[in-house]
CSV table of C-alpha atoms in Angstrom, one decimal:
chain,number,residue,atom,x,y,z
L,207,MET,CA,0.1,0.0,0.0
L,208,THR,CA,2.8,2.3,0.8
L,209,ASP,CA,4.2,1.7,-2.5
L,210,ARG,CA,1.4,2.2,-4.4
L,211,LEU,CA,0.7,5.8,-2.6
L,212,SER,CA,4.6,6.6,-3.4
L,213,VAL,CA,3.8,5.8,-7.2
L,214,ASN,CA,0.7,7.8,-7.4
L,215,GLY,CA,2.2,10.6,-5.3
L,216,ALA,CA,5.3,10.7,-8.0
L,217,ALA,CA,2.9,10.3,-11.0
L,218,ASN,CA,0.8,13.2,-9.5
L,219,GLY,CA,3.7,15.3,-9.0
L,220,GLY,CA,5.0,14.7,-12.4
L,221,LEU,CA,1.7,15.8,-13.8
L,222,ASP,CA,1.6,18.8,-11.6
L,223,ARG,CA,5.1,19.8,-13.1
L,224,ALA,CA,4.0,19.4,-16.6
L,225,ILE,CA,0.7,21.4,-16.3
L,226,THR,CA,2.8,24.2,-14.6
L,227,ALA,CA,5.3,24.0,-17.3
L,228,MET,CA,2.7,24.1,-20.2
L,229,PHE,CA,1.1,27.0,-18.4
L,230,PHE,CA,4.3,28.7,-18.6
L,231,ILE,CA,4.9,28.0,-22.0
L,232,GLY,CA,0.9,29.0,-23.0
L,233,LEU,CA,1.3,32.3,-21.3
L,234,ALA,CA,4.5,33.2,-22.9
L,235,GLY,CA,3.2,32.0,-26.2
L,236,ILE,CA,0.0,34.2,-25.6
L,237,ALA,CA,2.2,37.2,-24.8
L,238,TRP,CA,4.2,36.6,-28.2
L,239,LEU,CA,1.7,35.9,-30.5
L,240,SER,CA,-0.6,38.9,-29.2
L,241,VAL,CA,2.2,40.7,-31.3
L,242,PHE,CA,2.9,38.3,-33.8
L,243,GLY,CA,0.1,36.1,-34.8
L,244,HIS,CA,-2.9,36.6,-32.7
L,245,ARG,CA,-4.9,33.5,-34.1
L,246,GLY,CA,-2.3,31.5,-32.0
L,247,VAL,CA,-3.8,32.5,-29.0
L,248,ALA,CA,-6.1,29.7,-29.6
L,249,PRO,CA,-3.9,26.5,-29.9
L,250,CYS,CA,-1.7,28.2,-26.8
L,251,LEU,CA,-5.0,28.1,-24.7
L,252,GLY,CA,-6.2,24.8,-26.3
L,253,PHE,CA,-2.8,22.9,-25.2
L,254,MET,CA,-3.0,24.7,-21.5
L,255,GLY,CA,-6.4,23.2,-21.3
L,256,LEU,CA,-5.2,19.7,-22.9
L,257,PHE,CA,-2.8,19.1,-20.1
L,258,ALA,CA,-5.1,20.3,-17.3
L,259,ALA,CA,-7.5,17.5,-18.9
L,260,PHE,CA,-5.2,15.0,-18.0
L,261,ARG,CA,-6.6,14.8,-14.5
L,262,ALA,CA,-9.3,12.5,-14.3
L,263,ASN,CA,-11.2,14.5,-11.7
L,264,VAL,CA,-11.8,17.6,-14.3
L,265,TRP,CA,-14.1,14.9,-16.0
L,266,ARG,CA,-16.0,13.8,-13.3
L,267,ASP,CA,-16.4,17.4,-11.9
L,268,GLY,CA,-17.4,18.5,-15.2
L,269,LEU,CA,-19.9,15.7,-15.8
L,270,VAL,CA,-21.4,16.1,-12.3
L,271,LEU,CA,-22.8,19.8,-13.7
L,272,LEU,CA,-25.1,17.8,-15.9
L,273,LYS,CA,-26.7,15.5,-13.1
L,274,PRO,CA,-30.4,16.4,-12.5
L,275,ALA,CA,-29.7,17.5,-8.6
L,276,ARG,CA,-27.0,19.8,-9.6
L,277,LEU,CA,-29.0,21.3,-12.4
L,278,ALA,CA,-31.6,22.2,-10.0
L,279,ALA,CA,-29.3,23.8,-7.5
L,280,ASP,CA,-26.6,25.4,-9.4
L,281,PRO,CA,-27.2,28.2,-11.8
L,282,LEU,CA,-23.4,27.3,-13.2
L,283,ALA,CA,-24.5,23.7,-14.3
L,284,ARG,CA,-27.7,25.4,-15.8
L,285,ALA,CA,-25.3,27.7,-17.8
L,286,PHE,CA,-23.4,24.7,-19.0
L,287,ALA,CA,-26.6,22.9,-20.1
L,288,ALA,CA,-27.5,25.6,-22.2
L,289,LEU,CA,-24.1,25.7,-23.3
L,290,VAL,CA,-24.8,22.1,-24.4
L,291,VAL,CA,-28.1,22.7,-26.3
L,292,PHE,CA,-26.7,25.6,-28.0
L,293,SER,CA,-23.5,23.6,-29.4
L,294,LEU,CA,-25.8,20.7,-30.2
L,295,TRP,CA,-28.2,23.0,-32.1
L,296,ILE,CA,-25.2,24.2,-34.2
L,297,ALA,CA,-24.4,20.8,-35.2
L,298,ILE,CA,-28.4,19.9,-36.1
L,299,SER,CA,-28.4,23.1,-38.0
L,300,GLY,CA,-26.1,21.5,-40.3
L,301,ALA,CA,-29.0,19.5,-41.7
L,302,TRP,CA,-30.5,22.5,-43.5
L,303,SER,CA,-27.3,24.8,-43.9
L,304,PRO,CA,-26.3,25.4,-47.5
L,305,LYS,CA,-22.6,25.3,-45.9
L,306,GLY,CA,-21.0,22.0,-44.5
L,307,GLY,CA,-19.3,21.6,-41.3
L,308,ALA,CA,-21.7,22.5,-39.0
L,309,PRO,CA,-20.3,19.7,-36.5
L,310,SER,CA,-16.9,21.0,-36.4
L,311,LEU,CA,-18.3,24.4,-35.8
L,312,ALA,CA,-20.2,23.3,-32.9
L,313,ALA,CA,-16.8,21.6,-31.5
L,314,GLY,CA,-15.3,24.7,-32.1
L,315,VAL,CA,-17.7,26.8,-29.9
L,316,LEU,CA,-17.8,24.2,-27.1
L,317,ALA,CA,-14.2,23.8,-26.9
L,318,ALA,CA,-13.3,27.3,-25.7
L,319,PRO,CA,-15.7,27.1,-22.5
L,320,LEU,CA,-14.3,23.7,-22.0
L,321,VAL,CA,-10.8,24.9,-21.8
L,322,ALA,CA,-11.7,27.6,-19.6
L,323,GLY,CA,-13.3,24.9,-17.3
L,324,ALA,CA,-10.2,22.9,-17.4
L,325,LEU,CA,-7.8,26.0,-16.6
L,326,THR,CA,-10.2,27.2,-13.7
L,327,HIS,CA,-10.4,23.7,-12.2
L,328,GLU,CA,-6.7,23.1,-12.1
L,329,VAL,CA,-6.5,26.8,-10.3
L,330,ARG,CA,-9.0,25.2,-7.7
L,331,GLN,CA,-6.5,22.3,-7.4
L,332,ARG,CA,-3.5,24.4,-6.5
L,333,ASN,CA,-2.3,25.9,-3.4
L,334,THR,CA,-1.9,29.5,-2.6
L,335,ARG,CA,1.7,29.9,-3.4
L,336,TRP,CA,1.0,28.3,-6.9
L,337,ARG,CA,-1.8,30.6,-7.4
L,338,ARG,CA,0.0,33.8,-6.7
L,339,MET,CA,3.1,32.4,-8.7
L,340,MET,CA,0.6,31.7,-11.7
L,341,ALA,CA,-1.1,35.1,-11.1
L,342,THR,CA,2.0,36.9,-11.6
L,343,VAL,CA,3.0,35.0,-15.0
L,344,PHE,CA,-0.4,35.8,-16.1
L,345,ALA,CA,0.1,39.6,-15.4
L,346,VAL,CA,3.9,39.8,-16.3
L,347,ALA,CA,2.6,38.1,-20.0
L,348,ILE,CA,-0.4,40.5,-20.5
L,349,SER,CA,1.8,43.5,-19.5
L,350,LEU,CA,4.7,42.4,-21.8
L,351,ALA,CA,2.0,41.9,-24.7
L,352,SER,CA,0.7,45.6,-23.7
L,353,PHE,CA,4.0,46.8,-23.9
L,354,ALA,CA,4.9,45.3,-27.1
L,355,LEU,CA,1.5,46.3,-28.9
L,356,CYS,CA,2.5,49.8,-27.5
L,357,ILE,CA,5.8,49.9,-29.2
L,358,GLU,CA,4.3,48.8,-32.2
L,359,ALA,CA,1.5,51.6,-32.3
L,360,LEU,CA,4.1,54.3,-31.9
L,361,THR,CA,6.7,53.1,-34.3
L,362,GLY,CA,4.3,51.7,-37.1
L,363,GLY,CA,5.1,48.1,-36.7
L,364,PHE,CA,8.9,48.3,-35.7
L,365,LEU,CA,9.0,44.6,-34.0
L,366,ARG,CA,7.4,43.0,-36.8
L,367,SER,CA,9.7,44.6,-39.3
L,368,ILE,CA,12.7,43.5,-37.9
L,369,VAL,CA,11.5,39.8,-36.9
L,370,PRO,CA,11.8,37.5,-40.1
L,371,PRO,CA,10.7,36.9,-42.7
L,372,GLN,CA,11.0,40.5,-44.1
L,373,ASP,CA,7.7,41.5,-46.0
L,374,LEU,CA,8.4,43.4,-48.9
L,375,SER,CA,4.8,43.1,-50.5
L,376,PRO,CA,2.4,45.6,-51.2
L,377,LEU,CA,0.1,44.4,-48.5
L,378,ARG,CA,2.5,45.2,-45.8
L,379,TRP,CA,-0.2,47.6,-44.3
L,380,LYS,CA,-2.2,44.5,-43.2
L,381,ASP,CA,0.5,44.1,-40.4
L,382,MET,CA,-1.3,46.9,-38.9
L,383,THR,CA,-4.4,45.4,-38.9
L,384,ALA,CA,-2.9,41.8,-37.3
L,385,LEU,CA,-1.5,44.2,-34.5
L,386,GLY,CA,-5.0,45.5,-33.8
L,387,ARG,CA,-6.5,42.0,-33.6
L,388,GLY,CA,-3.7,41.5,-31.1
L,389,VAL,CA,-5.1,44.2,-29.1
L,390,THR,CA,-8.5,42.6,-29.5
L,391,ALA,CA,-6.8,39.2,-28.3
L,392,ILE,CA,-6.0,40.6,-24.9
L,393,THR,CA,-8.5,43.4,-24.1
L,394,PRO,CA,-10.7,41.3,-22.0
L,395,ALA,CA,-7.7,39.9,-20.1
L,396,ILE,CA,-6.5,43.2,-19.4
L,397,PHE,CA,-9.2,43.8,-16.4
L,398,PRO,CA,-8.2,40.7,-14.2
L,399,ALA,CA,-4.7,41.3,-14.9
L,400,MET,CA,-5.2,44.8,-13.5
L,401,VAL,CA,-6.9,43.3,-10.5
L,402,MET,CA,-3.8,41.0,-10.1
L,403,LEU,CA,-1.3,43.7,-10.4
L,404,ARG,CA,-3.3,45.6,-7.5
L,405,ILE,CA,-3.4,42.4,-5.0
L,406,LEU,CA,0.1,41.3,-5.7
L,407,GLY,CA,1.5,45.0,-5.8
L,408,LYS,CA,-0.5,46.5,-3.4
L,409,SER,CA,-1.0,49.6,-5.2
L,410,TRP,CA,-3.3,50.9,-8.1
L,411,ALA,CA,-0.5,52.4,-10.0
L,412,PRO,CA,0.9,49.3,-11.9
L,413,ALA,CA,-2.8,48.6,-12.9
L,414,ALA,CA,-3.3,52.2,-14.3
L,415,MET,CA,0.0,51.8,-16.0
L,416,LEU,CA,-1.1,48.5,-17.9
L,417,PHE,CA,-4.4,50.3,-19.1
L,418,ALA,CA,-2.8,53.4,-20.2
L,419,THR,CA,-0.2,51.3,-22.2
L,420,ILE,CA,-2.8,49.2,-23.9
L,421,LEU,CA,-5.3,52.1,-24.5
L,422,ILE,CA,-2.2,53.8,-26.3
L,423,ALA,CA,-1.5,50.7,-28.3
L,424,ALA,CA,-5.5,50.3,-28.9
L,425,SER,CA,-5.6,54.2,-30.5
L,426,GLY,CA,-2.7,53.7,-32.6
L,427,PHE,CA,-3.9,50.7,-34.8
L,428,SER,CA,-7.3,51.3,-37.2
L,429,ILE,CA,-9.9,49.5,-35.3
L,430,SER,CA,-11.8,52.0,-33.2
L,431,ALA,CA,-13.8,49.1,-31.7
L,432,ASN,CA,-10.7,48.1,-29.6
L,433,VAL,CA,-10.6,51.7,-27.9
L,434,ILE,CA,-14.3,51.7,-27.4
L,435,ALA,CA,-14.3,48.3,-25.6
L,436,LEU,CA,-11.5,49.4,-23.6
L,437,CYS,CA,-13.3,52.6,-22.5
L,438,ALA,CA,-16.5,50.4,-21.9
L,439,GLY,CA,-14.3,47.8,-19.8
L,440,ALA,CA,-12.7,50.6,-17.8
L,441,THR,CA,-16.3,52.2,-17.1
L,442,ALA,CA,-17.8,48.7,-16.0
L,443,PHE,CA,-14.4,47.8,-13.8
L,444,ALA,CA,-14.3,51.3,-12.2
L,445,ALA,CA,-18.2,51.2,-11.3
L,446,ALA,CA,-18.0,47.5,-10.3
L,447,LEU,CA,-15.6,48.6,-7.3
L,448,ARG,CA,-18.1,50.8,-6.1
L,449,PHE,CA,-21.5,48.9,-6.8
L,450,PRO,CA,-20.3,45.2,-7.4
L,451,ARG,CA,-23.6,43.3,-7.6
L,452,ALA,CA,-25.4,46.2,-9.5
L,453,VAL,CA,-22.9,46.5,-12.5
L,454,VAL,CA,-22.9,42.8,-13.1
L,455,ILE,CA,-26.4,42.6,-12.8
L,456,ALA,CA,-26.5,45.5,-15.4
L,457,ILE,CA,-24.1,44.1,-17.8
L,458,GLY,CA,-26.1,40.9,-17.9
L,459,MET,CA,-29.3,42.7,-18.5
L,460,ILE,CA,-27.7,44.7,-21.5
L,461,PHE,CA,-26.4,41.4,-22.9
L,462,LEU,CA,-29.5,40.0,-22.5
L,463,ALA,CA,-31.3,43.0,-24.6
L,464,LEU,CA,-28.6,42.8,-27.3
L,465,VAL,CA,-29.5,39.1,-27.5
L,466,ILE,CA,-33.2,39.3,-27.3
L,467,PHE,CA,-33.8,42.7,-29.6
L,468,ALA,CA,-31.1,42.3,-31.8
L,469,PRO,CA,-33.6,42.2,-34.9
L,470,VAL,CA,-34.5,45.6,-34.2
L,471,TRP,CA,-31.7,46.6,-36.6
L,472,ALA,CA,-34.0,45.7,-39.3
L,473,LEU,CA,-36.0,48.9,-39.1
L,474,VAL,CA,-33.0,51.0,-40.2
L,475,PRO,CA,-33.8,53.2,-43.2
L,476,ARG,CA,-31.7,51.6,-45.5
L,477,GLU,CA,-32.1,53.2,-48.5
L,478,SER,CA,-31.9,56.7,-46.9
L,479,LEU,CA,-28.5,56.2,-45.5
L,480,LEU,CA,-27.2,55.1,-48.8
L,481,ALA,CA,-28.7,58.2,-50.1
L,482,GLY,CA,-26.5,59.9,-47.8
L,483,GLU,CA,-29.5,61.3,-45.9
L,484,GLY,CA,-28.8,59.8,-42.4
L,485,PRO,CA,-26.3,61.1,-39.8
L,486,SER,CA,-22.6,61.2,-41.1
L,487,LEU,CA,-20.7,58.1,-40.5
L,488,PRO,CA,-17.3,56.8,-41.1
L,489,VAL,CA,-17.4,54.3,-43.8
L,490,SER,CA,-16.7,51.2,-41.9
L,491,TRP,CA,-19.5,52.2,-39.3
L,492,LEU,CA,-22.0,52.6,-42.1
L,493,GLN,CA,-21.2,49.7,-43.9
L,494,ARG,CA,-21.5,47.7,-40.4
L,495,VAL,CA,-25.1,49.6,-40.1
L,496,ILE,CA,-26.3,48.4,-43.7
L,497,ILE,CA,-25.1,44.7,-43.0
L,498,TRP,CA,-26.9,45.0,-39.6
L,499,GLN,CA,-30.2,45.9,-41.2
L,500,GLY,CA,-29.8,43.1,-44.2
L,501,ALA,CA,-29.0,40.3,-41.7
L,502,ALA,CA,-32.0,41.4,-39.4
L,503,SER,CA,-34.3,41.5,-42.1
L,504,GLN,CA,-33.1,38.4,-43.7
L,505,ALA,CA,-33.5,36.6,-40.1
L,506,LEU,CA,-37.1,37.7,-39.8
L,507,SER,CA,-38.4,37.3,-43.2
L,508,HIS,CA,-36.4,34.0,-44.3
L,509,CYS,CA,-34.7,32.3,-41.6
L,510,LEU,CA,-37.4,31.7,-38.8
L,511,PRO,CA,-38.0,30.0,-36.7
L,512,PHE,CA,-34.9,27.8,-37.0
L,513,GLY,CA,-32.3,29.8,-38.7
L,514,CYS,CA,-31.1,29.3,-41.9
L,515,GLY,CA,-28.2,27.2,-40.7
L,516,ALA,CA,-24.5,27.2,-39.3
L,517,ASP,CA,-22.2,29.5,-41.6
L,518,TYR,CA,-25.2,30.6,-43.9
L,519,ALA,CA,-23.7,34.2,-43.7
L,520,ARG,CA,-20.8,32.9,-45.7
L,521,VAL,CA,-22.8,31.3,-48.4
L,522,TRP,CA,-25.0,34.6,-48.6
L,523,HIS,CA,-21.6,36.6,-48.9
L,524,GLU,CA,-20.7,34.8,-52.1
L,525,SER,CA,-23.7,36.2,-54.1
L,526,ALA,CA,-24.0,39.1,-52.1
L,527,ALA,CA,-24.3,42.5,-54.0
L,528,GLU,CA,-21.7,45.4,-54.3
L,529,ILE,CA,-23.6,48.5,-52.8
L,530,ALA,CA,-22.1,52.0,-53.2
L,531,MET,CA,-21.7,53.7,-49.9
L,532,PRO,CA,-21.4,57.4,-49.3
L,533,GLY,CA,-17.6,58.1,-48.9
L,534,SER,CA,-16.4,54.9,-50.1
L,535,PRO,CA,-14.5,54.9,-53.6
L,536,ILE,CA,-15.2,51.4,-54.6
L,537,PRO,CA,-18.6,49.5,-53.5
L,538,LEU,CA,-18.8,47.5,-50.7
L,539,SER,CA,-20.5,43.8,-49.9
L,540,GLU,CA,-23.9,44.1,-48.2
L,541,MET,CA,-22.8,40.8,-46.3
L,542,PRO,CA,-19.0,39.7,-45.5
L,543,THR,CA,-18.2,36.4,-44.4
L,544,HIS,CA,-20.4,37.1,-41.3
L,545,PRO,CA,-22.5,39.8,-40.0
L,546,HIS,CA,-20.0,41.4,-37.5
L,547,ASN,CA,-22.5,41.2,-34.9
L,548,LEU,CA,-22.6,37.8,-32.9
L,549,PHE,CA,-26.5,38.5,-31.5
L,550,LEU,CA,-27.6,39.0,-35.2
L,551,GLN,CA,-25.5,35.7,-36.5
L,552,VAL,CA,-27.5,33.6,-33.7
L,553,TRP,CA,-30.9,35.0,-35.0
L,554,LEU,CA,-29.7,34.5,-38.7
L,555,GLU,CA,-28.3,31.2,-38.8
L,556,LEU,CA,-29.6,29.3,-35.4
L,557,GLY,CA,-32.7,31.0,-35.3
L,558,ILE,CA,-35.3,30.8,-32.2
L,559,VAL,CA,-33.6,28.0,-30.4
L,560,GLY,CA,-30.1,29.4,-30.4
L,561,VAL,CA,-31.5,32.8,-29.2
L,562,LEU,CA,-33.0,31.0,-26.3
L,563,SER,CA,-29.9,29.0,-25.3
L,564,LEU,CA,-27.8,32.1,-25.5
L,565,ALA,CA,-30.1,33.9,-23.6
L,566,ALA,CA,-30.5,30.9,-21.0
L,567,MET,CA,-26.6,31.2,-20.7
L,568,CYS,CA,-26.6,34.6,-19.9
L,569,VAL,CA,-29.2,34.5,-17.2
L,570,PHE,CA,-27.6,31.7,-15.5
L,571,GLY,CA,-24.2,32.8,-15.9
L,572,VAL,CA,-25.1,35.9,-14.3
L,573,ARG,CA,-26.6,34.0,-11.4
L,574,ALA,CA,-23.4,32.0,-11.1
L,575,ALA,CA,-21.2,35.0,-11.5
L,576,LEU,CA,-23.0,36.7,-8.4
L,577,LYS,CA,-22.4,33.8,-6.2
L,578,PHE,CA,-18.7,34.5,-6.8
L,579,VAL,CA,-18.8,38.3,-6.2
L,580,GLN,CA,-20.7,37.8,-2.8
L,581,ILE,CA,-17.6,36.1,-1.8
L,582,GLY,CA,-14.7,37.7,-3.7
L,583,GLY,CA,-16.2,41.3,-3.2
L,584,SER,CA,-15.5,44.2,-5.5
L,585,MET,CA,-12.1,43.1,-6.8
L,586,THR,CA,-13.6,39.9,-8.4
L,587,ALA,CA,-16.8,42.0,-9.6
L,588,ALA,CA,-14.4,44.4,-11.2
L,589,ALA,CA,-12.5,41.7,-13.0
L,590,MET,CA,-15.7,40.1,-14.3
L,591,ALA,CA,-17.4,43.5,-15.5
L,592,GLY,CA,-14.3,44.9,-17.4
L,593,ALA,CA,-13.9,41.8,-19.1
L,594,ALA,CA,-17.7,41.1,-19.8
L,595,ALA,CA,-18.4,44.7,-20.9
L,596,SER,CA,-15.1,44.5,-23.5
L,597,ILE,CA,-16.6,41.1,-24.7
L,598,CYS,CA,-20.0,42.4,-25.0
L,599,LEU,CA,-19.1,45.5,-26.9
L,600,SER,CA,-16.7,43.3,-29.2
L,601,PHE,CA,-19.9,40.7,-29.6
L,602,GLN,CA,-22.2,43.6,-30.9
L,603,VAL,CA,-19.6,45.2,-33.4
L,604,GLU,CA,-17.3,42.6,-35.0
L,605,THR,CA,-17.2,39.2,-33.5
L,606,SER,CA,-18.2,36.0,-35.4
L,607,LEU,CA,-19.4,33.0,-33.6
L,608,TRP,CA,-17.3,30.8,-35.9
L,609,GLN,CA,-14.0,32.6,-35.3
L,610,VAL,CA,-12.2,30.2,-32.7
L,611,TRP,CA,-9.3,32.7,-31.7
L,612,ARG,CA,-12.0,35.5,-30.5
L,613,LEU,CA,-13.9,32.5,-28.6
L,614,ALA,CA,-10.6,31.7,-27.3
L,615,VAL,CA,-10.1,35.4,-25.8
L,616,ILE,CA,-12.9,34.6,-23.6
L,617,ALA,CA,-11.4,31.8,-22.1
L,618,LEU,CA,-8.2,33.6,-21.3
L,619,ALA,CA,-10.0,36.3,-19.6
L,620,VAL,CA,-12.0,33.7,-17.6
L,621,PHE,CA,-8.5,32.1,-16.5
L,622,GLY,CA,-7.6,35.2,-15.5
L,623,ILE,CA,-10.7,36.1,-13.3
L,624,ALA,CA,-10.1,32.9,-11.7
L,625,LEU,CA,-6.6,33.5,-10.8
L,626,SER,CA,-7.5,36.9,-9.6
L,627,TYR,CA,-10.5,35.7,-7.4
L,628,SER,CA,-8.1,32.9,-6.3
L,629,ILE,CA,-5.5,35.3,-4.6
L,630,ASN,CA,-8.0,37.5,-3.2
L,631,ASN,CA,-10.6,35.5,-1.7
L,632,LYS,CA,-9.4,34.2,1.7
L,633,ALA,CA,-12.4,31.5,1.7
L,634,PHE,CA,-11.0,30.2,-1.7
L,635,GLU,CA,-7.3,30.3,-0.2
L,636,SER,CA,-8.7,28.2,2.9
L,637,ARG,CA,-9.5,25.2,0.4
L,638,SER,CA,-6.3,25.0,-1.3
L,639,LEU,CA,-4.3,21.9,-1.4
L,640,VAL,CA,-1.1,22.3,1.2
């Protein structure tokens, strides 16, 4: 018996070290790839989640969430059940979608929350020393990524220009767009990182410097949605420090309203805008409004009640009309490969079942979040609120449900929230493994 315990202990110790090493590598990779390849954030998180999933109890604890007794008592379990329904419906919609691959799209949507669950489960397994160490690594990784992106914004992409291979193509300008996407990839994680810096450094100064750095970076690229998302997140972050429960509830209500009322964009006076009779908008925003109006109209007139199927917008894009828009020197498509609005995309492609399951995820997710806020206090609420507000803004103006890297961004933020919660909450720390 003693020999068996020794073997099991050695095996667990080896797994602990392997997971820790993978977390170090993954966070370092995220810091690097936010500058040199934002889509790589998803594989980094995927490998971190894969290593954490080698623990047998992560599967056991995850499946327990779907037991009837747990569903009846735990809002987190109900949110997870709604996610499962949502993902299954994506796969089922492939039966009538004009585009193939619905099961793989469903797997991509389900993967990010599963990774987030595996990472947060790992945080719960570890002792206080490990959590503080990993929180430090997380905060440093996000800070380094922000600093590097700031350098790129101020120098016109100096770091990318000196890292091989040299790019002399006429499309070199796309590097700056990619850097803007790097800002997008770490924006939700900024807010839990700020909480970690405040707790670890016992001062708000490092957190303020981090936010100022990423805001300068965001302002230097062409994606105004990043600046708006950061400002929305900062507003929610500051408000949650004063009114923790109220702000979390308010963000949940806003998200729910955006889900339910997304089709109101069908009421936009399309012809007036195209004739230049409406408010003066930048071309990119005008195109978005036209896209949203078209998607909402199509969702209501053609796709209800079950939606037109996963990835329908991509098929629509192939035959979409080119429209002359005020201020644009060239005609622009009335429908890109996705509507640049996740809420409308759900209405368009997944119909009422998709809308209701997404709304259920929101309602039960907020109820679960409030339980953590009750224990973790204003710091936990601020990390959640800042991340959620920035994600909500991104969902409204640019995210596609099928962009795995954008969903991975949420997993990164959730991991950060779990770490910030674990080093701040004494009740959580008292349950740590010693």
